[in-house]
Coordinates of C-alpha atoms and ligand atoms in Angstrom, one line a residue:
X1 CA -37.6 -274.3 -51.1
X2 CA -41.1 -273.9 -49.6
X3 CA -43.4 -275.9 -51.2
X4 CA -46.5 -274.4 -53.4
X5 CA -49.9 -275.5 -52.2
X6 CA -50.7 -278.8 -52.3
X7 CA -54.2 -278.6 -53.7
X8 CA -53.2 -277.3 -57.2
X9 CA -52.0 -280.2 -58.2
X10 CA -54.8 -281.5 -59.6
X11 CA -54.9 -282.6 -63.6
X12 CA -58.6 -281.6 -64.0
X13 CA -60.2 -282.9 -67.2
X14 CA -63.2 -281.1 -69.2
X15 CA -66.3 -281.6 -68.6
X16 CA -66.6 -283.0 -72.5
X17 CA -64.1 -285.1 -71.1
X18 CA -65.8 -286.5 -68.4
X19 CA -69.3 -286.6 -69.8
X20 CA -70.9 -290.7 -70.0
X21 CA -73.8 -290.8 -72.2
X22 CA -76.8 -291.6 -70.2
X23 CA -75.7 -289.6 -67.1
X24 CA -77.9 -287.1 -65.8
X25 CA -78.1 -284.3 -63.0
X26 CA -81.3 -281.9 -63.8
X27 CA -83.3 -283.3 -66.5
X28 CA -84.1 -280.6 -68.8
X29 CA -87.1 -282.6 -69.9
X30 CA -88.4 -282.2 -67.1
X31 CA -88.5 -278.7 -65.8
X32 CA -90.0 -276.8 -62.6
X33 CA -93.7 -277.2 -63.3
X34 CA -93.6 -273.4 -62.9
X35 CA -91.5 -272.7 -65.6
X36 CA -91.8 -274.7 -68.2
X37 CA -88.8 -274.3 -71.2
X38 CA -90.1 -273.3 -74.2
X39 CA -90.8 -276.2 -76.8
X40 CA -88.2 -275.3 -79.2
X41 CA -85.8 -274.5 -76.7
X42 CA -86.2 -278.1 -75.2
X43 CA -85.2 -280.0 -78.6
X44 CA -82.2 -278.7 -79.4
X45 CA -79.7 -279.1 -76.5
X46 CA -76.9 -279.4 -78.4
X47 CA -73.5 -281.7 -77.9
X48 CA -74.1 -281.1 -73.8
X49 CA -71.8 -283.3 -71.4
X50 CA -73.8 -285.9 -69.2
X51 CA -72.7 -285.8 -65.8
X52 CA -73.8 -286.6 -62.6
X53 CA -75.0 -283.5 -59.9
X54 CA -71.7 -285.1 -57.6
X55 CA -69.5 -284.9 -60.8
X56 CA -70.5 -281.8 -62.0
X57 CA -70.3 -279.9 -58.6
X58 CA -66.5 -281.9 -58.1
X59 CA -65.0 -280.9 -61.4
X60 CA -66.5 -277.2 -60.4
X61 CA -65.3 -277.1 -56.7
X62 CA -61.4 -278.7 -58.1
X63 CA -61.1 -275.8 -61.0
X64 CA -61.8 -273.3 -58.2
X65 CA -59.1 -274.7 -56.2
X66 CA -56.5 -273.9 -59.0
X67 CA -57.1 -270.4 -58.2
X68 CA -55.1 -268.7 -56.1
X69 CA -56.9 -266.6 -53.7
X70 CA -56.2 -263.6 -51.5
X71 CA -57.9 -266.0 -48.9
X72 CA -55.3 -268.7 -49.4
X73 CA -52.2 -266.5 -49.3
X74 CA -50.2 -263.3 -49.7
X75 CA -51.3 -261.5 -52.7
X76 CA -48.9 -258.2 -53.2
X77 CA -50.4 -257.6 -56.7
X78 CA -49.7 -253.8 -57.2
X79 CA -51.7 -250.8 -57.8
X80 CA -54.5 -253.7 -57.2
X81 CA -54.9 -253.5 -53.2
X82 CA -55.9 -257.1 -53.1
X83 CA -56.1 -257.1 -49.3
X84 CA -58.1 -259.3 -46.9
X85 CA -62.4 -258.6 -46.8
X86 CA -63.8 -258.9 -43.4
X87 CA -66.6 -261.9 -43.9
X88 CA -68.4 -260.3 -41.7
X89 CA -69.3 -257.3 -44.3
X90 CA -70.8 -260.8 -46.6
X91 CA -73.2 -261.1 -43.5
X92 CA -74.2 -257.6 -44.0
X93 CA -75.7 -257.7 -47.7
X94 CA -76.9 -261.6 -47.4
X95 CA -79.5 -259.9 -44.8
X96 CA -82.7 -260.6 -46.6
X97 CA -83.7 -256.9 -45.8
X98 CA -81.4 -256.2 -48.2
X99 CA -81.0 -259.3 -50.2
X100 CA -84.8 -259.4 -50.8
X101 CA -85.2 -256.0 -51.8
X102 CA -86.2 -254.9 -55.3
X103 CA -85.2 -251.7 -56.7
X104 CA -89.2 -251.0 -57.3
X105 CA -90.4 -251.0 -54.3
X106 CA -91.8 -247.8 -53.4
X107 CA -89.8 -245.2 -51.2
X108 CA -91.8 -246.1 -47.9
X109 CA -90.9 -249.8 -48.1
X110 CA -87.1 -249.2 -48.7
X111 CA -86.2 -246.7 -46.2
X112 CA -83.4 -248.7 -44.6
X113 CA -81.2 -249.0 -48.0
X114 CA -82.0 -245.5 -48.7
X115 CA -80.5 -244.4 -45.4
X116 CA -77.2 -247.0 -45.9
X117 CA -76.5 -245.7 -49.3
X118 CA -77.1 -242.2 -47.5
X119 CA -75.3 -242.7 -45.3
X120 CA -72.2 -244.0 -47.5
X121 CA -72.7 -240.5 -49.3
X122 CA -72.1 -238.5 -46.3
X123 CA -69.1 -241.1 -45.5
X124 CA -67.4 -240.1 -49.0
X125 CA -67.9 -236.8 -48.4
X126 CA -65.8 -236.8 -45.1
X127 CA -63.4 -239.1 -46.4
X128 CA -62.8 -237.0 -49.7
X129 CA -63.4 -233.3 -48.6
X130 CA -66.0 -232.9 -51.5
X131 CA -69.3 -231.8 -51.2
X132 CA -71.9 -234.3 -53.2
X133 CA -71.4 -237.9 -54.1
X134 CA -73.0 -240.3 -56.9
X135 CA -72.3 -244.3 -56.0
X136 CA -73.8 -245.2 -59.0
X137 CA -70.8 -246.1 -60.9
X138 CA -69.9 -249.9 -61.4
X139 CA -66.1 -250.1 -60.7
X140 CA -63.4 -247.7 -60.9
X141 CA -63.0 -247.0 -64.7
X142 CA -66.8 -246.4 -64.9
X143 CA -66.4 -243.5 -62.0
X144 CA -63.8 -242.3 -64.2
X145 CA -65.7 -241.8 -67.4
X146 CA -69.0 -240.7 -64.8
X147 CA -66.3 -237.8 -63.4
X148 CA -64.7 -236.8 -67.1
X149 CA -68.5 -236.8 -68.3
X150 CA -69.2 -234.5 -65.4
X151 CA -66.1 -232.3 -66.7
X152 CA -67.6 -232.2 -69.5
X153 CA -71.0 -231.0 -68.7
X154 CA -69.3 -227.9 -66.6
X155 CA -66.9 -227.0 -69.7
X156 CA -70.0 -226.5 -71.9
X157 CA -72.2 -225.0 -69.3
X158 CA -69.6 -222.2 -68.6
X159 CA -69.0 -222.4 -72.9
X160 CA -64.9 -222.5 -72.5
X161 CA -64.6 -224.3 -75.3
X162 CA -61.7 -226.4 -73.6
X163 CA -61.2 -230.3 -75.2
X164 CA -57.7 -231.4 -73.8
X165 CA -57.0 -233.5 -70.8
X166 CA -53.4 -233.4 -69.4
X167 CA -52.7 -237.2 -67.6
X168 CA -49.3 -237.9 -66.5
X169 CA -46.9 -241.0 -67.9
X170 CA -47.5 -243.1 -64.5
X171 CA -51.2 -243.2 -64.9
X172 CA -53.0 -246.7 -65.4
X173 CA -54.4 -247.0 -68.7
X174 CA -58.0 -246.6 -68.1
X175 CA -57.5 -242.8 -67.3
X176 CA -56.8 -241.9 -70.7
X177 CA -59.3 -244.6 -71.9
X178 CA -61.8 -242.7 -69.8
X179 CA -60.9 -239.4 -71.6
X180 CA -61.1 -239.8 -74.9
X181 CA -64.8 -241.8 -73.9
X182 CA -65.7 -238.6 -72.3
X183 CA -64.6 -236.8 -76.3
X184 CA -61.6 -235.2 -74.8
X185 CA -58.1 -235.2 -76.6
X186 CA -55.0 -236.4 -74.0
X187 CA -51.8 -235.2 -73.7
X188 CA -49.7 -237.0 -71.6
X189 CA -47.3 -235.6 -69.0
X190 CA -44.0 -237.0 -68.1
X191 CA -43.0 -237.3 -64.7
X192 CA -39.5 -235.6 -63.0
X193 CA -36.7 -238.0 -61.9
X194 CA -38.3 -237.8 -58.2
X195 CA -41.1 -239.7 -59.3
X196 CA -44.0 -237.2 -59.4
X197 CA -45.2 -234.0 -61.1
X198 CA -43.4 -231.0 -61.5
X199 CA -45.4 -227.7 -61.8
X200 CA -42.8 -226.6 -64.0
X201 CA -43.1 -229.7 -66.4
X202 CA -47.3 -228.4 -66.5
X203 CA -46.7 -225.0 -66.9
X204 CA -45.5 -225.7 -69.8
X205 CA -48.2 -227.8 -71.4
X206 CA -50.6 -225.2 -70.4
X207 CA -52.8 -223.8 -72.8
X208 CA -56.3 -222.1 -73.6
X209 CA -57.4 -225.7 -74.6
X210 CA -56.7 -227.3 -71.5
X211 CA -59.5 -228.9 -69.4
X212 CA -58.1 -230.2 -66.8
X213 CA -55.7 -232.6 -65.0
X214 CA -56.6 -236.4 -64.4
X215 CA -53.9 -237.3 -61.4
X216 CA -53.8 -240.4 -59.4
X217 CA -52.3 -239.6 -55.7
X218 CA -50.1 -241.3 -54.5
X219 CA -49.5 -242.2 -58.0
X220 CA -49.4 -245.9 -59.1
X221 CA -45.1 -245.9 -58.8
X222 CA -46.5 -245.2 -54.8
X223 CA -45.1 -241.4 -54.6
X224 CA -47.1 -238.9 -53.2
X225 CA -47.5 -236.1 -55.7
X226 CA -45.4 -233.6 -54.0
X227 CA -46.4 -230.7 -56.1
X228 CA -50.4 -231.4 -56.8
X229 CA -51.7 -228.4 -54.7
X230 CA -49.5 -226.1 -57.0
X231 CA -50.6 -228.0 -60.0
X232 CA -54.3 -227.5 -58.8
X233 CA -54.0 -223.7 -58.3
X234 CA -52.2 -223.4 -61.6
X235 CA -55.2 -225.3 -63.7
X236 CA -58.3 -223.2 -61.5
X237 CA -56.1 -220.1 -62.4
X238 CA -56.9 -221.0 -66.1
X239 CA -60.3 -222.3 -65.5
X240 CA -59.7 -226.1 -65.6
X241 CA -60.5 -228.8 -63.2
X242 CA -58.7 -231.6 -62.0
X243 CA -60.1 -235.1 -61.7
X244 CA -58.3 -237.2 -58.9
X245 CA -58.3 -241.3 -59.2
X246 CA -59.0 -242.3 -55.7
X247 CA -57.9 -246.3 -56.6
X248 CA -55.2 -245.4 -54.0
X249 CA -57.1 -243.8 -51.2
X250 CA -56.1 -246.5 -48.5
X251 CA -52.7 -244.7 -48.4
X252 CA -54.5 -241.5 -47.7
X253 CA -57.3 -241.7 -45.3
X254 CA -57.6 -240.2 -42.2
X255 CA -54.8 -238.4 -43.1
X256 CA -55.2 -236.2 -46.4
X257 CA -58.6 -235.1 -48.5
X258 CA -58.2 -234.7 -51.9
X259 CA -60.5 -231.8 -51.8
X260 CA -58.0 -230.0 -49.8
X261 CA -55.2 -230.7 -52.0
X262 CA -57.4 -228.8 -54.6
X263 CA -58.7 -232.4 -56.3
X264 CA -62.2 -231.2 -57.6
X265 CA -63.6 -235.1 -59.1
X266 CA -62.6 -238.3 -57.6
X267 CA -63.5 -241.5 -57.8
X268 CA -63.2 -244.2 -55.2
X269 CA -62.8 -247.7 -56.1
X270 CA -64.8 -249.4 -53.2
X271 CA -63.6 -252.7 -53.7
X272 CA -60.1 -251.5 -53.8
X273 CA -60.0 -249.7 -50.7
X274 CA -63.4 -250.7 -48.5
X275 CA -63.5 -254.3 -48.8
X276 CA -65.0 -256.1 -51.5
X277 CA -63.3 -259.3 -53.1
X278 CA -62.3 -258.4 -56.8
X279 CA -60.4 -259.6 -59.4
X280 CA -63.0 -261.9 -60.9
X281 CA -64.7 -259.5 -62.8
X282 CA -67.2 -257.9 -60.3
X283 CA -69.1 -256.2 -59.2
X284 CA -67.4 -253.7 -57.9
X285 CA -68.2 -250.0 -57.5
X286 CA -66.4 -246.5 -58.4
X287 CA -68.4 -243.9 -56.4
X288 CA -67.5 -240.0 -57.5
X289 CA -67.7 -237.1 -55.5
X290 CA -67.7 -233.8 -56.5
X291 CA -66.7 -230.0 -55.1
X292 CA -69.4 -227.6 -54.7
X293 CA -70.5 -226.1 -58.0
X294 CA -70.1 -229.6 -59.9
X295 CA -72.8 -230.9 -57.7
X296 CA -75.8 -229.5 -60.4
X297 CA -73.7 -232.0 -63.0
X298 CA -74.3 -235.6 -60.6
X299 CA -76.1 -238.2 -62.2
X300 CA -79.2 -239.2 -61.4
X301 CA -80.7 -239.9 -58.9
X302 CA -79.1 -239.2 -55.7
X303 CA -80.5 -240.0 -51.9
X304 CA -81.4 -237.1 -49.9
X305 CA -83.1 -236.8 -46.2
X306 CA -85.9 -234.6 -45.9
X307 CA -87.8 -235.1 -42.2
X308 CA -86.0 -238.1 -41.4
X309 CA -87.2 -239.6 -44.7
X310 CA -84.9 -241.0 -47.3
X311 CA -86.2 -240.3 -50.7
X312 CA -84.5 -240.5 -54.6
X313 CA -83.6 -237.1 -55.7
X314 CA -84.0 -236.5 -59.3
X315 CA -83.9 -232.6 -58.8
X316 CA -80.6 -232.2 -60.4
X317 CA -81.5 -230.3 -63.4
X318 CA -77.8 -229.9 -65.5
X319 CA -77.8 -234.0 -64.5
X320 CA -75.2 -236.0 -67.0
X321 CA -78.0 -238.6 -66.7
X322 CA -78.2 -241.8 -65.8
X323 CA -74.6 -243.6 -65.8
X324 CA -76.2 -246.9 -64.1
X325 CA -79.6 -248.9 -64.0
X326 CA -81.5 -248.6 -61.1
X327 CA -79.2 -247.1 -57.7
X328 CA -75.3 -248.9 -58.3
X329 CA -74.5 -252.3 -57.1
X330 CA -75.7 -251.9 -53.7
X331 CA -74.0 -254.9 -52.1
X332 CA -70.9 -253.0 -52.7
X333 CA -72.6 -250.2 -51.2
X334 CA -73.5 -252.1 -48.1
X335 CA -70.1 -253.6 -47.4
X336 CA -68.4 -250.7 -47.9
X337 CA -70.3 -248.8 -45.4
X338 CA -70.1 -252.0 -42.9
X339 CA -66.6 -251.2 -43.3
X340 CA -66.6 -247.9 -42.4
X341 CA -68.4 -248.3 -39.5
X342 CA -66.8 -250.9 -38.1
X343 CA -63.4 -249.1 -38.2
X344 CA -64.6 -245.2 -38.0
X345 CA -62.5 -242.7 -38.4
X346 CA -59.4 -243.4 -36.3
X347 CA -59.8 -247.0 -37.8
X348 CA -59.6 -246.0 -41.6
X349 CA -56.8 -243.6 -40.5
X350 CA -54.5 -246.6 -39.2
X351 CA -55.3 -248.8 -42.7
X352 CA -53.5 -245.9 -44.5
X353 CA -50.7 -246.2 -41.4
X354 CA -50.3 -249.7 -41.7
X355 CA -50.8 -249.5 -45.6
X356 CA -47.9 -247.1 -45.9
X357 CA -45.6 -248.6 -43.3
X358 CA -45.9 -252.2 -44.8
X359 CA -44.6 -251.0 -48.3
X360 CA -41.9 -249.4 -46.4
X361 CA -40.9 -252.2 -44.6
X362 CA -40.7 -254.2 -47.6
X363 CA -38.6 -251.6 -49.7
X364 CA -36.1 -251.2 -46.7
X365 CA -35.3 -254.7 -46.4
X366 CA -35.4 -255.7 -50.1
X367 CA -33.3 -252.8 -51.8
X368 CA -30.4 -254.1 -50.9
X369 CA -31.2 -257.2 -53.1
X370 CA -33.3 -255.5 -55.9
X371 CA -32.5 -252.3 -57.9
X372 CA -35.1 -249.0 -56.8
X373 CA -36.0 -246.9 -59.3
X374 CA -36.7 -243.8 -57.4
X375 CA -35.3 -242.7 -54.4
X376 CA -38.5 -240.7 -53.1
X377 CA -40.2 -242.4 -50.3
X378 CA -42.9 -244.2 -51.3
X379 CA -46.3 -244.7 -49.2
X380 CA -48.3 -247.8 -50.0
X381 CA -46.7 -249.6 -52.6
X382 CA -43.0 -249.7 -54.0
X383 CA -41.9 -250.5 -57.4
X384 CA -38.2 -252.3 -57.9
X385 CA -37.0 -253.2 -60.9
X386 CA -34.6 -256.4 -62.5
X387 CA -31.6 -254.2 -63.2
X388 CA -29.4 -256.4 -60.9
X389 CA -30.6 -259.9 -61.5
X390 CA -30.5 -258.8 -65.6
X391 CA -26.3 -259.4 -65.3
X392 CA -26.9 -262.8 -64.9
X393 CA -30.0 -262.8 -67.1
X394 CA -32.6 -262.8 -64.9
X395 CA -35.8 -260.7 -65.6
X396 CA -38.9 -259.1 -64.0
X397 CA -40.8 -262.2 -65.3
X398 CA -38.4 -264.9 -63.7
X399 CA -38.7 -263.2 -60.6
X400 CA -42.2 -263.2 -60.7
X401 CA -42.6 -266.9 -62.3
X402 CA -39.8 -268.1 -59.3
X403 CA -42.4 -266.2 -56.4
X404 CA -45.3 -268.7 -57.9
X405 CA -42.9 -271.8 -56.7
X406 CA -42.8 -270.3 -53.4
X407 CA -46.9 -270.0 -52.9
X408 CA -47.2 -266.4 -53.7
X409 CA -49.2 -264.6 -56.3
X410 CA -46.4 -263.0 -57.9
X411 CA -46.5 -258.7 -57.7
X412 CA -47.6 -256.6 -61.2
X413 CA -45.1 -256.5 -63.6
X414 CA -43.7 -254.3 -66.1
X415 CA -46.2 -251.5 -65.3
X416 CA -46.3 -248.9 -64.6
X417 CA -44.4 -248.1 -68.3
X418 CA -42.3 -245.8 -67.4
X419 CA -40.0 -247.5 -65.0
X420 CA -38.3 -250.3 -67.6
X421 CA -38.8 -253.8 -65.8
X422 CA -40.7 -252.8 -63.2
X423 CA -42.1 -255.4 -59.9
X424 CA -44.2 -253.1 -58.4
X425 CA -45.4 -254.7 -54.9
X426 CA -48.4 -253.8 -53.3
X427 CA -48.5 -255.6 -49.4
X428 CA -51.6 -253.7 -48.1
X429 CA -52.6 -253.2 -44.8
X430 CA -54.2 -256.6 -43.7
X431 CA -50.7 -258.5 -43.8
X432 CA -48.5 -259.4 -40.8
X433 CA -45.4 -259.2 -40.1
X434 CA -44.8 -262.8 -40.8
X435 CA -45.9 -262.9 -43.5
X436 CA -44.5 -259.9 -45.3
X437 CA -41.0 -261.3 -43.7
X438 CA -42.2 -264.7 -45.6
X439 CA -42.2 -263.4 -48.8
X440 CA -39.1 -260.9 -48.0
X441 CA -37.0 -264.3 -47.2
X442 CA -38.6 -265.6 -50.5
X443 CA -37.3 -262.8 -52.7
X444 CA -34.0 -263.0 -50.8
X445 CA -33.7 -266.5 -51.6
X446 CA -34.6 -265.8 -55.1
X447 CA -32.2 -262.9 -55.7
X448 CA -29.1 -265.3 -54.1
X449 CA -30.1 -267.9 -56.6
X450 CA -30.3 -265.5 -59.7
X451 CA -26.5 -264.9 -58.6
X452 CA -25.6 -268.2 -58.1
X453 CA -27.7 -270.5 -59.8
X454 CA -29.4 -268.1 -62.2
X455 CA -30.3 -271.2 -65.1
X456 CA -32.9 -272.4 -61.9
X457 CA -35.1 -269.7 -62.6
X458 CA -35.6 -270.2 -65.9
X459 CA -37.3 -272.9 -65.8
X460 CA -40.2 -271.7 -62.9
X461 CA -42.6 -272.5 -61.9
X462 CA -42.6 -275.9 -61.3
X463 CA -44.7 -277.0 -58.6
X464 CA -47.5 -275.9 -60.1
X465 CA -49.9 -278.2 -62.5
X466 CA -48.6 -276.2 -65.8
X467 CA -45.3 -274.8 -66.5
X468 CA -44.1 -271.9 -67.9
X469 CA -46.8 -270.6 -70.1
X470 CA -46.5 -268.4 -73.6
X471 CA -48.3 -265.8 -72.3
X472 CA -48.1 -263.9 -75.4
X473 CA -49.5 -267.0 -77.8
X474 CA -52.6 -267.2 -75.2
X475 CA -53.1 -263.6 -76.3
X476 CA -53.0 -263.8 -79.6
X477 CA -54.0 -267.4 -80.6
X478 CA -56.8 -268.0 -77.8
X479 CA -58.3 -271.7 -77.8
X480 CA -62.1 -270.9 -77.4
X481 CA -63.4 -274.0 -78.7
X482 CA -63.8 -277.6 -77.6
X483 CA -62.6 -280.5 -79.8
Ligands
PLP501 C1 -57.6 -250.2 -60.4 C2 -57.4 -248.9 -60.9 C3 -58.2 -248.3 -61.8 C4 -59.4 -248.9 -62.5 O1 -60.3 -249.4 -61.5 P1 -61.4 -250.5 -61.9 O2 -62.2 -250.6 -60.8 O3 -60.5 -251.8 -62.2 O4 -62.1 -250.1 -63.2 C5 -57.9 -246.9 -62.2 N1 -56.8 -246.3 -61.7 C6 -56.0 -246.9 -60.8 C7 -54.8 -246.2 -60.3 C8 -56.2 -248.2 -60.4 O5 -55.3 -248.8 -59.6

């Protein structure tokens, strides 16, 4: 068996733990003469661990190594796209004429950003086949509500009276969070046996009340929604819009615009698809674009150009508002649109290419080993389920638990819902071969010994500083509190 990385097998203490009276890295008595703490703030400190600067920066720089990283290793976490970030794009925003800035400057002094974020506009425009773009949104789920809120606006402008939002059983579970944010009513949609929508299965759900679609293509089991140009044309017939979530654009660029399959909101989820780290909580970003007539609805402001000059644009008089302070999280911004540039068009088109044909790669050597769901093709990620390792008691979370031993991050698990047991694996374009044929031989190796040896896997992981876990007691019975 490979063996898991070395470096998590420290037994870090707390910092309670390590604290020696006495010790001391920054005295708080003795603040910046600048800013001197408030009196009453000084006295009470509380039951704070004395440490040295060495100790305390140690204990830090050991707990980060416990992580596992998408810069330490393979990371097929679906529906995620936890792919490799150029560093180069970190050069980009740590550029003090951007680093320095502050959003108060006036329009004169800030032209440069201004023409980036413009410039990022116009870039998911082309990308998406839309005509307007806010990139004020903080992360995915916040584009969502921004575009549902933007639904919204045009249903009481045009006074339809229309509160429902269909969302098929595949979506993830912020789209119907989103909705009923946004004070629509959800009904959800099942999916046909293929995998994806059937026009059919809408038709039927259509009514008067209906406000629109919220559709994630490829959808998160990785199918392309065969049937989403027929689904749009149905709900436009009937007045209703439909939002798209763009988290799974990198299986679509440079080959498809949602605006052309009839999408009429998306969001993108920049650190998804156009290379910012996530996973830690942020920031990320969730630009939305828009067709035509929903322009009037954008948040504001926007950038324009006027004369070669980048200005704000708060003419946008049907505006949902304000969704974000200040402009959106502009290093997100500026690394995205490093990105793009770097690659251009031909270059985004081969990350859906290499996207796609990872995932297939993957699914054609590993189904003979692991039951698939859906015969469809899939594009960038494929979901296999337990089925056949569950006749000798093996499950999803064994499988997943066993990958851990072997020094990967193990892929999502049981979602999405509606496949029972699903491992959904997301590879993403920046693997290689190797690599993907790594974790391949891994799953192999996994799947023989849920055959042969199948009590093994109960027990993993085991290389790793804690066992098993109860995942569930975590959940419920959190320890927050020292002591
Ligand atoms: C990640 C994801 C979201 C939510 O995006 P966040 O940036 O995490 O808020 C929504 N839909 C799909 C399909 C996703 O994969």
């Amino acid at each position: 068996m490979a063996k898991a990385n070395q470096h998590i097998a420290y037994r870090e203490k707390l910092l309670f733990e390590l604290s020696r009276e006495g010790k001391r890295g920054v005295t708080l008595e003795d603040p910046l003469p600048d800013f001197p703490l408030p009196e009453d703030r000084r006295k009470d400190l509380g039951n704070l661990p004395s440490l040295s600067e060495s100790e305390v920066v140690r204990h830090f720089i050991r707990l980060s190594h416990l992580n596992f990283a998408v810069d330490l290793g393979f990371y097929p976490l679906g529906s995620c796209t936890m792919k490799y970030n150029p560093k180069v794009n970190e050069q980009v925003v740590k550029n003090e004429n951007f680093s320095m800035l502050h959003p108060y400057l006036p329009e004169e002094k800030v032209q440069g950003i201004l023409e980036a974020m413009y410039l990022l506009q116009n870039a998911l425009i082309e990308i998406s086949g839309l005509s307007a773009v806010t990139l004020q949104p903080a992360a995915g789920a916040h584009g969502e509500l921004t575009g549902m809120m933007i639904m919204k606006a045009f249903h009481a402008d045009h006074n339809t009276g229309k509160d429902t939002v269909l969302i098929p059983d595949t979506a993830h579970g912020t789209n119907p969070a989103s909705c009923r944010m946004a004070g629509f009513k959800v009904i959800p949609v099942k999916v046909g046996k293929e995998g994806y929508l059937h026009l059919e299965d809408v038709k039927k759900l259509m009514n008067d009340n209906i406000a629109g679609i919220m559709i994630t293509n490829p959808n998160t089991l990785g199918i392309y929604e065969e049937e989403l140009h027929k689904i749009a044309e149905l709900l436009h017939e009937n007045n209703a819009l439909v939002y798209g979530d763009g988290a799974n654009m990198n299986a679509l660029m440079g080959y498809a615009k949602p605006g052309d399959i009839g999408i009429d909101i998306l969001h993108f989820n920049l650190h998804k698809t156009f290379s910012t780290p996530h996973g830690g909580g942020g920031p990320g970003a969730g630009p939305v674009a828009v067709r035509e007539d929903l322009k009037q609805y954008l948040p504001v402001p926007v950038v324009d150009e006027k004369d070669g000059k980048y200005y704000l644009s708060y003419e946008i008089p049907k505006s949902i508002g304000k969704v974000k302070a200040f402009y959106g999280h502009t290093s997100v911004i500026l690394k995205a649109l490093a990105y793009i540039l770097v690659l251009g068009g031909d270059g985004l088109k081969e990350v859906s290419e290499i996207a796609v044909l990872n995932a297939c790669y993957i699914r054609e050597r590993l189904r003979k080993y692991y039951h698939l769901p859906f015969e469809t093709p899939n594009m960038h990620e494929v979901v296999f389920t337990d089925k056949f390792q569950l006749e000798n008691g093996i499950t999803t979370m064994d499988i997943a638990k066993a990958l851990i031993d072997r020094g990967f991050h193990p892929p999502t698990v049981y979602f999405p819902l509606v496949v029972k047991d699903a491992l959904m694996i997301e590879p993403t374009e920046t693997e290689s071969k190797e690599e993907l044929d790594n974790f391949i031989d891994a799953m192999i190796e996994i799947a023989k010994i849920a055959r042969e040896n199948p009590e093994e896997l109960h027990n993993a992981p085991q290389n790793t500083i804690v066992g098993r876990l109860d995942e569930v007691r975590a959940a419920r019975h959190p320890k927050l509190k020292f002591g």
